[in-house]
C-alpha positions as a Markdown table, in Angstrom:
| # | Residue | x | y | z |
|---|---|---|---|---|
| 1 | Unk | 20.7 | 37.2 | 9.0 |
| 2 | Unk | 23.3 | 34.6 | 9.8 |
| 3 | Unk | 21.0 | 33.0 | 12.4 |
| 4 | Unk | 18.1 | 32.9 | 9.9 |
| 5 | Unk | 20.3 | 31.2 | 7.4 |
| 6 | Unk | 21.5 | 28.6 | 9.9 |
| 7 | Unk | 17.9 | 28.1 | 11.1 |
| 8 | Unk | 16.6 | 27.5 | 7.6 |
| 9 | Unk | 19.4 | 25.1 | 6.9 |
| 10 | Unk | 18.8 | 23.1 | 10.0 |
| 11 | Unk | 15.0 | 22.9 | 9.4 |
| 12 | Unk | 15.7 | 22.0 | 5.8 |
| 13 | Unk | 18.0 | 19.2 | 7.0 |
| 14 | Unk | 15.4 | 17.9 | 9.4 |
| 15 | Unk | 12.7 | 17.9 | 6.7 |
| 16 | Unk | 15.0 | 16.1 | 4.3 |
| 17 | Unk | 15.8 | 13.4 | 6.8 |
| 18 | Unk | 12.0 | 13.0 | 7.5 |
| 19 | Unk | 11.4 | 12.7 | 3.8 |
| 20 | Unk | 14.1 | 10.0 | 3.6 |
| 21 | Unk | 12.4 | 8.2 | 6.4 |
| 22 | Unk | 9.1 | 8.2 | 4.6 |
| 23 | Unk | 10.7 | 6.9 | 1.4 |
| 24 | Unk | 12.4 | 4.2 | 3.4 |
| 25 | Unk | 9.1 | 3.2 | 5.0 |
| 26 | Unk | 7.5 | 3.3 | 1.5 |
| 27 | Unk | 10.0 | 0.7 | 0.3 |
| 28 | Unk | 9.2 | -1.6 | 3.2 |
| 29 | Unk | 5.4 | -1.9 | 2.6 |
| 30 | Unk | 4.6 | -5.5 | 1.9 |
| 31 | Unk | 1.6 | -7.1 | 0.3 |
| 32 | Unk | 0.0 | -9.6 | 2.6 |
| 33 | Unk | -3.3 | -11.2 | 1.7 |
| 34 | Unk | -6.1 | -11.4 | 4.3 |
| 35 | Unk | -5.7 | -15.1 | 4.7 |
| 36 | Unk | -2.1 | -14.8 | 5.7 |
| 37 | Unk | -3.1 | -13.6 | 9.2 |
| 38 | Unk | -5.7 | -15.6 | 11.2 |
| 39 | Unk | -7.4 | -17.9 | 8.6 |
| 40 | Unk | -6.3 | -20.6 | 6.3 |
| 41 | Unk | -5.3 | -20.1 | 2.7 |
| 42 | Unk | -8.2 | -20.5 | 0.3 |
| 43 | Unk | -8.3 | -23.6 | -1.8 |
| 44 | Unk | -10.0 | -22.0 | -4.8 |
| 45 | Unk | -7.4 | -20.4 | -7.1 |
| 46 | Unk | -9.7 | -17.4 | -7.9 |
| 47 | Unk | -10.2 | -16.6 | -4.3 |
| 48 | Unk | -6.5 | -16.8 | -3.7 |
| 49 | Unk | -5.7 | -14.5 | -6.6 |
| 50 | Unk | -8.4 | -12.1 | -5.6 |
| 51 | Unk | -6.9 | -11.8 | -2.1 |
| 52 | Unk | -3.5 | -11.2 | -3.6 |
| 53 | Unk | -4.8 | -8.5 | -5.9 |
| 54 | Unk | -6.5 | -6.8 | -3.0 |
| 55 | Unk | -3.4 | -7.0 | -0.9 |
| 56 | Unk | -1.2 | -5.6 | -3.7 |
| 57 | Unk | -3.7 | -2.7 | -4.2 |
| 58 | Unk | -3.7 | -2.0 | -0.4 |
| 59 | Unk | 0.1 | -2.0 | -0.2 |
| 60 | Unk | 0.3 | 0.3 | -3.2 |
| 61 | Unk | -2.0 | 2.8 | -1.5 |
| 62 | Unk | 0.1 | 2.7 | 1.7 |
| 63 | Unk | 3.3 | 3.1 | -0.3 |
| 64 | Unk | 1.8 | 6.0 | -2.3 |
| 65 | Unk | 0.8 | 7.8 | 0.9 |
| 66 | Unk | 4.4 | 7.5 | 2.2 |
| 67 | Unk | 5.8 | 8.7 | -1.2 |
| 68 | Unk | 3.4 | 11.7 | -1.2 |
| 69 | Unk | 4.5 | 12.8 | 2.3 |
| 70 | Unk | 8.1 | 12.3 | 1.3 |
| 71 | Unk | 7.8 | 14.4 | -1.8 |
| 72 | Unk | 6.1 | 17.3 | 0.0 |
| 73 | Unk | 8.7 | 17.3 | 2.7 |
| 74 | Unk | 11.5 | 17.2 | 0.1 |
| 75 | Unk | 10.0 | 20.2 | -1.6 |
| 76 | Unk | 9.9 | 22.2 | 1.6 |
| 77 | Unk | 13.5 | 21.0 | 2.4 |
| 78 | Unk | 14.8 | 22.2 | -1.0 |
| 79 | Unk | 13.1 | 25.6 | -0.7 |
| 80 | Unk | 14.4 | 26.1 | 2.9 |
| 81 | Unk | 17.9 | 25.0 | 1.9 |
| 82 | Unk | 17.9 | 27.4 | -1.1 |
| 83 | Unk | 16.6 | 30.2 | 1.1 |
| 84 | Unk | 19.4 | 29.5 | 3.6 |
| 85 | Unk | 22.0 | 29.7 | 0.8 |
| 86 | Unk | 20.6 | 33.1 | -0.4 |
| 87 | Unk | 20.5 | 34.4 | 3.2 |
| 88 | Unk | 24.0 | 33.2 | 3.8 |
| 89 | Unk | 25.2 | 34.9 | 0.6 |
| 90 | Unk | 23.4 | 38.2 | 1.5 |
| 91 | Unk | 24.9 | 38.1 | 5.0 |
| 92 | Unk | 28.4 | 37.9 | 3.5 |
| 93 | Unk | 27.6 | 40.6 | 1.0 |
| 94 | Unk | 26.4 | 43.2 | 3.6 |
| 95 | Unk | 29.4 | 42.7 | 6.0 |
């Protein structure tokens, strides 16, 4: 039972660190309009604003995907950490 508790705690730690990595990546997503890459900036203000809106929506989708993965991994990490605590307590109780 001690090894199971330690294993759950280690896996929970790894999942928690992966979740932190996804949340960090989520915070680094930048909105870049299409004209920022190979082409010149549009002269028309409406075109420029449309490109910025599209870039912001795309960045929001990417950030939301990272956040979703991080939230799922955090849930698993919490459950495994709680399970490790219960197993650790039970192991001490049955000694």
